[in-house]
mmCIF file of C-alpha atoms in Angstrom:
data_model
loop_
_atom_site.group_PDB
_atom_site.id
_atom_site.type_symbol
_atom_site.label_atom_id
_atom_site.label_comp_id
_atom_site.label_asym_id
_atom_site.label_seq_id
_atom_site.Cartn_x
_atom_site.Cartn_y
_atom_site.Cartn_z
ATOM 1 C CA ARG A 4 16.307 54.228 4.562
ATOM 2 C CA ASP A 5 15.268 53.441 8.099
ATOM 3 C CA LYS A 6 18.012 51.908 10.282
ATOM 4 C CA SER A 7 16.003 51.690 13.508
ATOM 5 C CA ILE A 8 16.070 48.354 15.311
ATOM 6 C CA ALA A 9 12.291 48.332 15.603
ATOM 7 C CA ARG A 10 11.862 48.636 11.823
ATOM 8 C CA VAL A 11 14.576 46.047 11.135
ATOM 9 C CA THR A 12 12.999 43.607 13.626
ATOM 10 C CA LYS A 13 9.622 44.053 11.979
ATOM 11 C CA PHE A 14 11.216 43.338 8.593
ATOM 12 C CA GLN A 15 12.864 40.184 9.939
ATOM 13 C CA ASN A 16 9.552 38.944 11.320
ATOM 14 C CA LYS A 17 7.975 39.403 7.894
ATOM 15 C CA LEU A 18 10.697 37.257 6.346
ATOM 16 C CA LYS A 19 10.263 34.563 8.998
ATOM 17 C CA LEU A 20 6.549 34.282 8.216
ATOM 18 C CA PHE A 21 6.791 34.942 4.468
ATOM 19 C CA LYS A 22 4.134 32.874 2.659
ATOM 20 C CA GLY A 23 4.623 33.746 -0.973
ATOM 21 C CA GLU A 24 3.492 35.970 -3.805
ATOM 22 C CA SER A 25 0.618 37.512 -1.809
ATOM 23 C CA GLU A 26 3.125 39.143 0.580
ATOM 24 C CA PHE A 27 5.877 39.952 -1.912
ATOM 25 C CA SER A 28 4.856 43.602 -2.458
ATOM 26 C CA ALA A 29 5.005 44.373 1.271
ATOM 27 C CA VAL A 30 8.389 42.676 1.646
ATOM 28 C CA GLU A 31 9.710 44.483 -1.428
ATOM 29 C CA LYS A 32 8.786 47.857 0.135
ATOM 30 C CA ASP A 33 10.674 46.910 3.309
ATOM 31 C CA ILE A 34 13.721 45.874 1.280
ATOM 32 C CA ASP A 35 13.774 49.331 -0.314
ATOM 33 C CA GLY A 36 12.858 51.232 2.866
ATOM 34 C CA VAL A 37 14.899 49.474 5.578
ATOM 35 C CA ASP A 38 18.669 49.517 5.979
ATOM 36 C CA ALA A 39 19.609 46.098 7.399
ATOM 37 C CA SER A 40 23.255 46.092 6.269
ATOM 38 C CA LYS A 41 24.373 45.127 9.781
ATOM 39 C CA TYR A 42 21.931 42.223 9.948
ATOM 40 C CA VAL A 43 22.412 40.476 6.596
ATOM 41 C CA SER A 44 23.271 37.150 8.244
ATOM 42 C CA GLU A 45 20.094 37.350 10.317
ATOM 43 C CA LEU A 46 18.062 38.041 7.166
ATOM 44 C CA THR A 47 19.323 34.865 5.518
ATOM 45 C CA GLU A 48 18.424 32.852 8.610
ATOM 46 C CA CYS A 49 14.940 34.376 8.635
ATOM 47 C CA ILE A 50 14.416 33.280 5.034
ATOM 48 C CA MET A 51 15.602 29.745 5.863
ATOM 49 C CA GLU A 52 13.180 29.661 8.783
ATOM 50 C CA ALA A 53 10.272 30.300 6.404
ATOM 51 C CA ALA A 54 11.568 27.845 3.781
ATOM 52 C CA GLY A 55 9.451 24.725 3.776
ATOM 53 C CA THR A 56 7.266 25.856 6.691
ATOM 54 C CA SER A 57 5.230 28.998 5.994
ATOM 55 C CA MET A 58 6.600 29.189 2.425
ATOM 56 C CA LYS A 59 5.457 26.106 0.522
ATOM 57 C CA LEU A 60 6.879 24.552 -2.623
ATOM 58 C CA LYS A 61 4.307 26.213 -4.888
ATOM 59 C CA GLU A 62 5.581 29.643 -3.682
ATOM 60 C CA LEU A 63 9.197 28.805 -4.487
ATOM 61 C CA THR A 64 9.392 31.472 -7.188
ATOM 62 C CA ALA A 65 8.321 34.215 -4.765
ATOM 63 C CA GLY A 66 11.093 33.189 -2.352
ATOM 64 C CA VAL A 67 13.654 33.328 -5.155
ATOM 65 C CA LYS A 68 12.463 36.822 -6.096
ATOM 66 C CA VAL A 69 12.953 38.029 -2.504
ATOM 67 C CA CYS A 70 16.482 36.583 -2.395
ATOM 68 C CA THR A 71 17.319 38.170 -5.752
ATOM 69 C CA ARG A 72 16.228 41.611 -4.492
ATOM 70 C CA LEU A 73 18.233 41.205 -1.296
ATOM 71 C CA ARG A 74 21.318 40.127 -3.260
ATOM 72 C CA ALA A 75 21.022 43.245 -5.397
ATOM 73 C CA THR A 76 20.783 45.341 -2.206
ATOM 74 C CA TYR A 77 23.487 43.734 -0.036
ATOM 75 C CA GLU A 78 26.808 42.641 -1.523
ATOM 76 C CA ASP A 79 27.593 39.888 0.976
ATOM 77 C CA PHE A 80 24.088 38.408 0.929
ATOM 78 C CA SER A 81 24.912 35.713 -1.651
ATOM 79 C CA ALA A 82 27.749 34.059 0.314
ATOM 80 C CA LEU A 83 25.833 34.230 3.587
ATOM 81 C CA LEU A 84 22.733 32.734 1.936
ATOM 82 C CA ALA A 85 24.770 29.739 0.710
ATOM 83 C CA LYS A 86 25.999 29.099 4.261
ATOM 84 C CA ALA A 87 22.495 29.468 5.670
ATOM 85 C CA LEU A 88 21.158 26.966 3.113
ATOM 86 C CA LYS A 89 23.747 24.350 4.059
ATOM 87 C CA LYS A 90 23.121 24.929 7.761
ATOM 88 C CA ALA A 91 19.348 24.651 7.327
ATOM 89 C CA PHE A 92 19.606 21.430 5.311
ATOM 90 C CA ASP A 93 22.001 19.807 7.772
ATOM 91 C CA GLY A 94 19.786 20.852 10.683
ATOM 92 C CA THR A 95 16.633 19.301 9.182
ATOM 93 C CA GLN A 96 15.672 15.785 10.200
ATOM 94 C CA HIS A 97 16.207 13.131 7.537
ATOM 95 C CA THR A 98 12.554 12.125 7.730
ATOM 96 C CA ASP A 99 11.276 15.684 7.129
ATOM 97 C CA LEU A 100 10.490 15.152 3.456
ATOM 98 C CA ASN A 101 8.739 18.465 2.741
ATOM 99 C CA ARG A 102 11.394 20.780 4.176
ATOM 100 C CA ARG A 103 14.378 18.924 2.703
ATOM 101 C CA ARG A 104 12.674 18.789 -0.699
ATOM 102 C CA PHE A 105 11.978 22.519 -0.550
ATOM 103 C CA LEU A 106 15.576 23.355 0.446
ATOM 104 C CA LEU A 107 17.005 21.293 -2.432
ATOM 105 C CA ARG A 108 14.670 22.856 -4.983
ATOM 106 C CA PHE A 109 15.323 26.309 -3.470
ATOM 107 C CA CYS A 110 19.075 25.821 -3.770
ATOM 108 C CA VAL A 111 18.793 24.714 -7.400
ATOM 109 C CA GLU A 112 16.573 27.645 -8.356
ATOM 110 C CA LEU A 113 18.943 30.131 -6.687
ATOM 111 C CA CYS A 114 21.859 28.625 -8.629
ATOM 112 C CA LEU A 115 19.967 28.702 -11.936
ATOM 113 C CA VAL A 116 19.143 32.418 -11.560
ATOM 114 C CA GLU A 117 22.721 33.021 -10.354
ATOM 115 C CA CYS A 118 21.625 34.411 -7.014
ATOM 116 C CA ILE A 119 24.185 31.996 -5.566
ATOM 117 C CA PRO A 120 27.247 30.988 -7.610
ATOM 118 C CA ALA A 121 26.899 27.284 -8.360
ATOM 119 C CA SER A 122 30.572 26.642 -7.652
ATOM 120 C CA SER A 123 30.266 27.974 -4.076
ATOM 121 C CA SER A 124 26.765 26.630 -3.409
ATOM 122 C CA PRO A 125 26.038 23.639 -1.163
ATOM 123 C CA LEU A 126 24.298 21.872 -4.074
ATOM 124 C CA ILE A 127 26.874 19.108 -4.561
ATOM 125 C CA ASP A 128 27.131 18.453 -0.835
ATOM 126 C CA ILE A 129 23.348 18.147 -0.617
ATOM 127 C CA MET A 130 23.232 15.793 -3.618
ATOM 128 C CA LYS A 131 25.968 13.595 -2.144
ATOM 129 C CA GLU A 132 23.995 13.213 1.059
ATOM 130 C CA LEU A 133 20.762 12.418 -0.791
ATOM 131 C CA THR A 134 22.443 9.810 -3.026
ATOM 132 C CA ASP A 135 24.215 8.001 -0.185
ATOM 133 C CA ILE A 136 22.954 4.422 -0.633
ATOM 134 C CA SER A 137 24.448 3.339 2.712
ATOM 135 C CA ALA A 138 21.657 5.194 4.516
ATOM 136 C CA PRO A 139 18.858 3.164 6.163
ATOM 137 C CA GLU A 140 16.152 2.002 3.764
ATOM 138 C CA GLU A 141 13.450 4.344 5.074
ATOM 139 C CA ILE A 142 15.733 7.389 4.743
ATOM 140 C CA LEU A 143 16.918 6.250 1.310
ATOM 141 C CA ILE A 144 13.315 6.033 0.072
ATOM 142 C CA THR A 145 12.701 9.574 1.362
ATOM 143 C CA ASN A 146 15.863 10.793 -0.382
ATOM 144 C CA PHE A 147 14.823 9.188 -3.673
ATOM 145 C CA THR A 148 11.443 10.917 -3.388
ATOM 146 C CA ILE A 149 13.222 14.270 -2.949
ATOM 147 C CA ILE A 150 15.473 13.612 -5.943
ATOM 148 C CA SER A 151 12.507 12.568 -8.098
ATOM 149 C CA SER A 152 10.926 15.979 -7.434
ATOM 150 C CA LEU A 153 14.063 17.700 -8.734
ATOM 151 C CA VAL A 154 14.483 15.377 -11.723
ATOM 152 C CA GLN A 155 10.871 15.828 -12.748
ATOM 153 C CA LYS A 156 11.344 19.602 -12.861
ATOM 154 C CA HIS A 157 14.965 19.988 -14.014
ATOM 155 C CA ALA A 158 15.986 16.848 -15.915
ATOM 156 C CA VAL A 159 17.267 18.970 -18.802
ATOM 157 C CA SER A 160 18.384 22.049 -16.853
ATOM 158 C CA CYS A 161 20.475 20.280 -14.216
ATOM 159 C CA PHE A 162 21.213 16.802 -15.576
ATOM 160 C CA ASN A 163 21.295 17.449 -19.337
ATOM 161 C CA VAL A 164 18.993 14.461 -19.863
ATOM 162 C CA VAL A 165 16.091 14.772 -22.300
ATOM 163 C CA PRO A 166 13.355 12.325 -21.201
ATOM 164 C CA SER A 167 12.108 9.987 -23.909
ATOM 165 C CA LYS A 168 8.542 11.128 -23.203
ATOM 166 C CA GLN A 169 9.556 14.725 -23.913
ATOM 167 C CA LYS A 170 11.090 13.665 -27.237
ATOM 168 C CA ALA A 171 7.831 11.949 -28.154
ATOM 169 C CA TYR A 172 5.886 15.125 -27.319
ATOM 170 C CA GLU A 173 8.231 17.208 -29.468
ATOM 171 C CA GLU A 174 7.730 14.864 -32.424
ATOM 172 C CA ALA A 175 3.957 14.949 -31.968
ATOM 173 C CA LEU A 176 3.839 18.754 -31.670
ATOM 174 C CA GLY A 177 6.400 19.343 -34.404
ATOM 175 C CA ARG A 178 8.350 21.887 -32.333
ATOM 176 C CA SER A 179 10.886 22.007 -29.529
ATOM 177 C CA TRP A 180 9.854 21.696 -25.900
ATOM 178 C CA CYS A 181 10.151 24.817 -23.732
ATOM 179 C CA THR A 182 13.248 24.439 -21.552
ATOM 180 C CA ARG A 183 15.357 26.700 -19.372
ATOM 181 C CA ASP A 184 19.000 27.305 -20.192
ATOM 182 C CA CYS A 185 21.326 25.691 -17.672
ATOM 183 C CA THR A 186 23.804 28.028 -15.998
ATOM 184 C CA LEU A 187 25.618 25.168 -14.268
ATOM 185 C CA ASP A 188 29.037 24.378 -15.695
ATOM 186 C CA ASP A 189 29.513 21.075 -17.484
ATOM 187 C CA LYS A 190 31.653 19.565 -14.731
ATOM 188 C CA LEU A 191 29.020 20.211 -12.069
ATOM 189 C CA GLN A 192 26.273 18.969 -14.357
ATOM 190 C CA VAL A 193 28.086 15.694 -15.084
ATOM 191 C CA GLN A 194 28.875 15.186 -11.412
ATOM 192 C CA MET A 195 25.224 15.572 -10.396
ATOM 193 C CA THR A 196 24.077 13.235 -13.180
ATOM 194 C CA GLN A 197 26.561 10.535 -12.173
ATOM 195 C CA LEU A 198 25.582 10.756 -8.504
ATOM 196 C CA VAL A 199 21.884 10.319 -9.218
ATOM 197 C CA ILE A 200 22.165 7.603 -11.896
ATOM 198 C CA ASN A 201 24.696 5.548 -9.888
ATOM 199 C CA ALA A 202 22.469 5.694 -6.809
ATOM 200 C CA TYR A 203 19.433 4.674 -8.866
ATOM 201 C CA GLN A 204 21.191 1.751 -10.542
ATOM 202 C CA SER A 205 22.613 0.513 -7.238
ATOM 203 C CA ALA A 206 19.605 0.785 -4.948
ATOM 204 C CA ALA A 207 16.387 0.948 -6.996
ATOM 205 C CA ALA A 208 15.923 -2.805 -7.469
ATOM 206 C CA GLY A 209 16.622 -3.532 -3.797
ATOM 207 C CA LEU A 210 14.156 -0.896 -2.580
ATOM 208 C CA LEU A 211 11.377 -2.207 -4.810
ATOM 209 C CA GLN A 212 12.071 -5.841 -3.942
ATOM 210 C CA GLY A 213 12.175 -5.101 -0.216
ATOM 211 C CA ALA A 214 8.831 -3.288 -0.237
ATOM 212 C CA HIS A 215 7.270 -6.035 -2.364
ATOM 213 C CA SER A 216 8.577 -8.846 -0.145
ATOM 214 C CA ARG A 217 7.215 -7.241 3.006
ATOM 215 C CA LEU A 218 3.815 -6.870 1.348
ATOM 216 C CA LEU A 219 3.770 -10.523 0.252
ATOM 217 C CA GLU A 220 4.718 -11.717 3.740
ATOM 218 C CA GLN A 221 1.838 -9.780 5.242
ATOM 219 C CA GLU A 222 -0.539 -11.160 2.605
ATOM 220 C CA LYS A 223 0.518 -14.694 3.609
ATOM 221 C CA VAL A 224 -0.150 -13.887 7.276
ATOM 222 C CA ASN A 225 -3.598 -12.505 6.409
ATOM 223 C CA ALA A 226 -4.409 -15.536 4.261
ATOM 224 C CA LYS A 227 -3.490 -17.880 7.132
ATOM 225 C CA LEU A 228 -5.677 -15.882 9.519
ATOM 226 C CA ARG A 229 -8.623 -16.200 7.125
ATOM 227 C CA VAL A 230 -8.196 -19.978 7.067
ATOM 228 C CA ASP A 231 -7.643 -20.416 10.807
ATOM 229 C CA LYS A 232 -10.004 -17.804 12.251
ATOM 230 C CA GLY A 233 -12.290 -16.904 9.363
ATOM 231 C CA GLN A 234 -11.256 -13.241 9.294
ATOM 232 C CA VAL A 235 -8.287 -10.863 9.589
ATOM 233 C CA ASP A 236 -7.990 -8.738 12.707
ATOM 234 C CA ALA A 237 -7.889 -4.948 12.432
ATOM 235 C CA GLU A 238 -4.191 -4.680 13.295
ATOM 236 C CA ASN A 239 -2.997 -6.998 10.515
ATOM 237 C CA GLN A 240 -5.446 -5.466 8.051
ATOM 238 C CA GLN A 241 -4.097 -1.991 8.804
ATOM 239 C CA LYS A 242 -0.533 -3.229 8.514
ATOM 240 C CA HIS A 243 -1.322 -4.715 5.100
ATOM 241 C CA GLU A 244 -2.806 -1.417 3.902
ATOM 242 C CA GLN A 245 0.256 0.512 5.113
ATOM 243 C CA LEU A 246 2.658 -1.881 3.366
ATOM 244 C CA LYS A 247 0.597 -1.730 0.180
ATOM 245 C CA GLU A 248 0.647 2.078 0.265
ATOM 246 C CA ALA A 249 4.420 2.086 0.913
ATOM 247 C CA PHE A 250 5.010 -0.266 -2.031
ATOM 248 C CA THR A 251 2.866 1.924 -4.303
ATOM 249 C CA LYS A 252 4.840 5.039 -3.311
ATOM 250 C CA VAL A 253 8.211 3.360 -3.899
ATOM 251 C CA GLN A 254 7.019 2.116 -7.283
ATOM 252 C CA ALA A 255 5.774 5.599 -8.261
ATOM 253 C CA THR A 256 9.047 7.267 -7.193
ATOM 254 C CA LEU A 257 11.185 4.800 -9.132
ATOM 255 C CA THR A 258 8.911 5.130 -12.163
ATOM 256 C CA THR A 259 9.449 8.913 -12.166
ATOM 257 C CA LEU A 260 13.228 8.508 -11.916
ATOM 258 C CA SER A 261 13.176 5.876 -14.645
ATOM 259 C CA GLU A 262 11.188 8.037 -17.067
ATOM 260 C CA TYR A 263 13.120 11.285 -16.563
ATOM 261 C CA LEU A 264 16.601 9.732 -16.422
ATOM 262 C CA ASN A 265 15.940 7.271 -19.293
ATOM 263 C CA GLN A 266 16.863 4.333 -17.062
ATOM 264 C CA PRO A 267 15.213 0.878 -17.013
ATOM 265 C CA LEU A 268 12.587 0.356 -14.343
ATOM 266 C CA PRO A 269 13.389 -2.627 -12.064
ATOM 267 C CA SER A 270 10.741 -5.263 -11.452
ATOM 268 C CA ALA A 271 9.997 -7.132 -8.229
ATOM 269 C CA GLU A 272 10.757 -10.855 -8.446
ATOM 270 C CA GLU A 273 8.392 -13.340 -6.866
ATOM 271 C CA GLU A 274 9.933 -15.458 -4.096
ATOM 272 C CA ASP A 275 7.014 -17.889 -4.203
ATOM 273 C CA PRO A 276 5.238 -18.714 -7.484
ATOM 274 C CA ASN A 277 2.017 -19.256 -5.533
ATOM 275 C CA ALA A 278 2.271 -15.902 -3.736
ATOM 276 C CA SER A 279 -0.212 -13.108 -4.316
ATOM 277 C CA ARG A 280 0.641 -10.921 -7.278
ATOM 278 C CA ILE A 281 0.362 -7.149 -7.078
ATOM 279 C CA GLY A 282 -1.271 -5.275 -9.933
ATOM 280 C CA GLN A 283 -2.505 -8.310 -11.899
ATOM 281 C CA ASN A 284 -6.119 -8.418 -13.076
ATOM 282 C CA THR A 285 -6.507 -11.980 -14.350
ATOM 283 C CA ASP A 286 -9.850 -13.693 -13.845
ATOM 284 C CA LYS A 287 -8.244 -16.521 -11.913
ATOM 285 C CA LYS A 288 -6.717 -14.200 -9.348
ATOM 286 C CA GLU A 289 -9.949 -12.267 -8.974
ATOM 287 C CA GLU A 290 -11.852 -15.513 -8.312
ATOM 288 C CA GLU A 291 -9.282 -16.593 -5.717
ATOM 289 C CA LYS A 292 -9.534 -13.223 -4.015
ATOM 290 C CA VAL A 293 -13.338 -13.454 -3.855
ATOM 291 C CA GLU A 294 -13.091 -16.938 -2.380
ATOM 292 C CA ASP A 295 -10.666 -15.716 0.271
ATOM 293 C CA GLU A 296 -13.012 -12.943 1.295
ATOM 294 C CA LEU A 297 -16.079 -15.208 1.724
ATOM 295 C CA PRO A 298 -17.127 -15.806 5.358
ATOM 296 C CA MET A 299 -16.750 -19.272 6.931
ATOM 297 C CA ILE A 300 -19.833 -21.522 6.430
ATOM 298 C CA TRP A 301 -19.449 -23.641 9.582
ATOM 299 C CA ASP A 302 -19.440 -22.339 13.133
ATOM 300 C CA ASP A 303 -17.016 -25.054 14.264
ATOM 301 C CA THR A 304 -15.514 -28.379 13.178
ATOM 302 C CA GLU A 305 -18.285 -30.441 14.823
ATOM 303 C CA GLN A 306 -20.947 -28.727 12.716
ATOM 304 C CA GLN A 307 -18.866 -29.191 9.566
ATOM 305 C CA LYS A 308 -18.397 -32.905 10.374
ATOM 306 C CA PHE A 309 -22.156 -33.353 10.958
ATOM 307 C CA TYR A 310 -23.027 -32.024 7.487
ATOM 308 C CA GLU A 311 -20.121 -33.406 5.470
ATOM 309 C CA GLU A 312 -19.721 -36.912 7.007
ATOM 310 C CA VAL A 313 -23.270 -38.257 6.598
ATOM 311 C CA LEU A 314 -24.060 -41.385 8.662
ATOM 312 C CA ASP A 315 -25.179 -44.599 6.937
ATOM 313 C CA LEU A 316 -28.683 -45.520 8.152
ATOM 314 C CA LYS A 317 -27.844 -49.231 7.922
ATOM 315 C CA ASP A 318 -25.330 -48.717 10.740
ATOM 316 C CA VAL A 319 -27.954 -47.128 13.017
ATOM 317 C CA ILE A 320 -31.416 -48.640 12.210
ATOM 318 C CA PRO A 321 -31.987 -52.415 12.781
ATOM 319 C CA ALA A 322 -32.129 -54.539 9.647
ATOM 320 C CA MET A 323 -35.640 -55.817 10.460
ATOM 321 C CA LEU A 324 -37.087 -52.322 10.358
ATOM 322 C CA LEU A 325 -35.292 -51.524 7.127
ATOM 323 C CA GLN A 326 -36.624 -54.696 5.456
ATOM 324 C CA SER A 327 -40.210 -54.175 6.620
ATOM 325 C CA GLY A 328 -40.089 -50.591 5.485
ATOM 326 C CA LYS A 329 -38.693 -51.726 2.159
ATOM 327 C CA LYS A 330 -41.545 -54.206 1.665
ATOM 328 C CA ASP A 331 -44.171 -51.590 2.469
ATOM 329 C CA THR A 332 -42.550 -49.195 0.037
ATOM 330 C CA GLU A 333 -42.483 -51.796 -2.703
ATOM 331 C CA LYS A 334 -46.142 -52.575 -2.146
ATOM 332 C CA THR A 335 -47.071 -48.907 -2.231
ATOM 333 C CA ASP A 336 -45.054 -48.297 -5.416
ATOM 334 C CA ALA A 337 -46.620 -51.331 -7.045
ATOM 335 C CA ALA A 338 -50.100 -50.159 -6.106
ATOM 336 C CA GLU A 339 -49.438 -46.633 -7.423
ATOM 337 C CA GLY A 340 -47.928 -47.981 -10.619
ATOM 338 C CA GLU A 341 -50.969 -50.037 -11.589
ATOM 339 C CA ASP A 342 -53.471 -48.332 -13.843
ATOM 340 C CA GLY A 343 -56.504 -50.513 -13.143
ATOM 341 C CA PRO A 344 -58.063 -52.024 -10.006
ATOM 342 C CA PRO A 345 -55.840 -54.336 -7.888
ATOM 343 C CA LYS A 346 -55.631 -57.879 -9.243
ATOM 344 C CA PRO A 347 -56.819 -60.772 -7.016
ATOM 345 C CA LEU A 348 -54.036 -62.784 -5.390
ATOM 346 C CA SER A 349 -53.315 -66.239 -6.690
ATOM 347 C CA GLU A 350 -53.818 -69.344 -4.540
ATOM 348 C CA GLU A 351 -50.097 -69.684 -3.919
ATOM 349 C CA ALA A 352 -49.780 -66.047 -2.874
ATOM 350 C CA LYS A 353 -52.716 -66.428 -0.504
ATOM 351 C CA LYS A 354 -51.094 -69.483 1.083
ATOM 352 C CA GLU A 355 -47.763 -67.656 1.508
ATOM 353 C CA GLU A 356 -49.500 -64.668 3.086
ATOM 354 C CA ALA A 357 -51.479 -66.905 5.458
ATOM 355 C CA GLU A 358 -48.302 -68.779 6.505
ATOM 356 C CA ALA A 359 -46.475 -65.477 7.083
ATOM 357 C CA ARG A 360 -49.299 -64.214 9.299
ATOM 358 C CA LYS A 361 -49.343 -67.487 11.221
ATOM 359 C CA GLU A 362 -45.578 -67.316 11.816
ATOM 360 C CA ALA A 363 -45.872 -63.689 12.946
ATOM 361 C CA ARG A 364 -48.632 -64.554 15.409
ATOM 362 C CA ALA A 365 -46.643 -67.515 16.743
ATOM 363 C CA GLN A 366 -43.597 -65.318 17.147
ATOM 364 C CA LEU A 367 -45.701 -62.675 18.896
ATOM 365 C CA ALA A 368 -47.269 -65.321 21.218
ATOM 366 C CA SER A 369 -43.882 -66.745 22.136
ATOM 367 C CA ASP A 370 -42.513 -63.272 22.824
ATOM 368 C CA PHE A 371 -45.545 -62.491 25.003
ATOM 369 C CA GLU A 372 -45.197 -65.793 26.918
ATOM 370 C CA LEU A 373 -41.506 -65.058 27.484
ATOM 371 C CA TYR A 374 -42.450 -61.609 28.807
ATOM 372 C CA LEU A 375 -45.002 -63.111 31.236
ATOM 373 C CA THR A 376 -42.483 -65.661 32.466
ATOM 374 C CA ARG A 377 -39.899 -62.953 33.182
ATOM 375 C CA LEU A 378 -42.561 -60.837 34.875
ATOM 376 C CA GLY A 379 -43.514 -63.735 37.188
ATOM 377 C CA LYS A 380 -39.912 -64.339 38.125
ATOM 378 C CA ALA A 381 -39.476 -60.683 38.929
ATOM 379 C CA GLU A 382 -42.573 -60.651 41.199
ATOM 380 C CA SER A 383 -41.430 -63.772 43.063
ATOM 381 C CA ALA A 384 -37.971 -62.273 43.506
ATOM 382 C CA LYS A 385 -39.513 -59.196 45.161
ATOM 383 C CA GLN A 386 -41.383 -61.375 47.648
#
């Protein structure tokens, strides 16, 4: 086996950039052909550098196979790998979901195949940190997402909990579900189960309620903007979409934990009975939503007042004009309503019409005389 530094360095670089099953054969040849007994600690650190970065979660099995081969080659590899795992997890930012999820799943898989003794592994320490409900809400949601990934894969193997859905599948198929035997001792298994269930029971309802309340508050803000300005600005619309997406993710994570741990799923309580409901499909709510999304009809309040508060013509047009117009209308309607030729007026009607004409002429003459008088006065005043 080659002990040269150049060959060992090349091997370490392969481990740092290890991607998965496609590169396993080349790495396996280097494990058999390179003597890195003086650099075992560096090898473990190289593997941790690839974990969650170049080596993704779907290639987890290939990473476990590499570690198993190295453990069979170097006696002290197992203990050093456990230390490297703990160091890598502690050195990862709390918000780095993908890497922390990979490291937890990697640690569990290594314990299940006995590449690392479960009693000396950092598994319990990692689980205690992930189930710490005193962490800020954003970090706690991330931690619950990481735990849900583990529970979904190893509910039976690590927590000794058979999901109710799995029992239903077994009854439907008429045979047992395929499960892996758990190599964790009972004490460790019970401890992990208690940590996860206690954290879920203590924090799940609060996380869901908090996400739901923030979404409702933003919906109220958007509704007020629609009323006041006719539309929602881009910033508030984007904020609403982000809060809705966050609520959906929290709900999905808690649903997974509920199903695989056989725990009740909490529900978000409404603070306001008139608030918008999430996930309801009633016709009434759909109609209200459509009405909210309609554009404003009026450009401003003056235009709305013009169309809605119609003026009474009697307050604007003189009464004389209204009455004369009414008489003409009545005469026209009467003429249109008669089938035959117009009937001759009676003597009394003729007299009334003649008197009315005479009065109108007299009134017109007096008005004209008054006009001439005022005109004469105005001319004399000018002189």
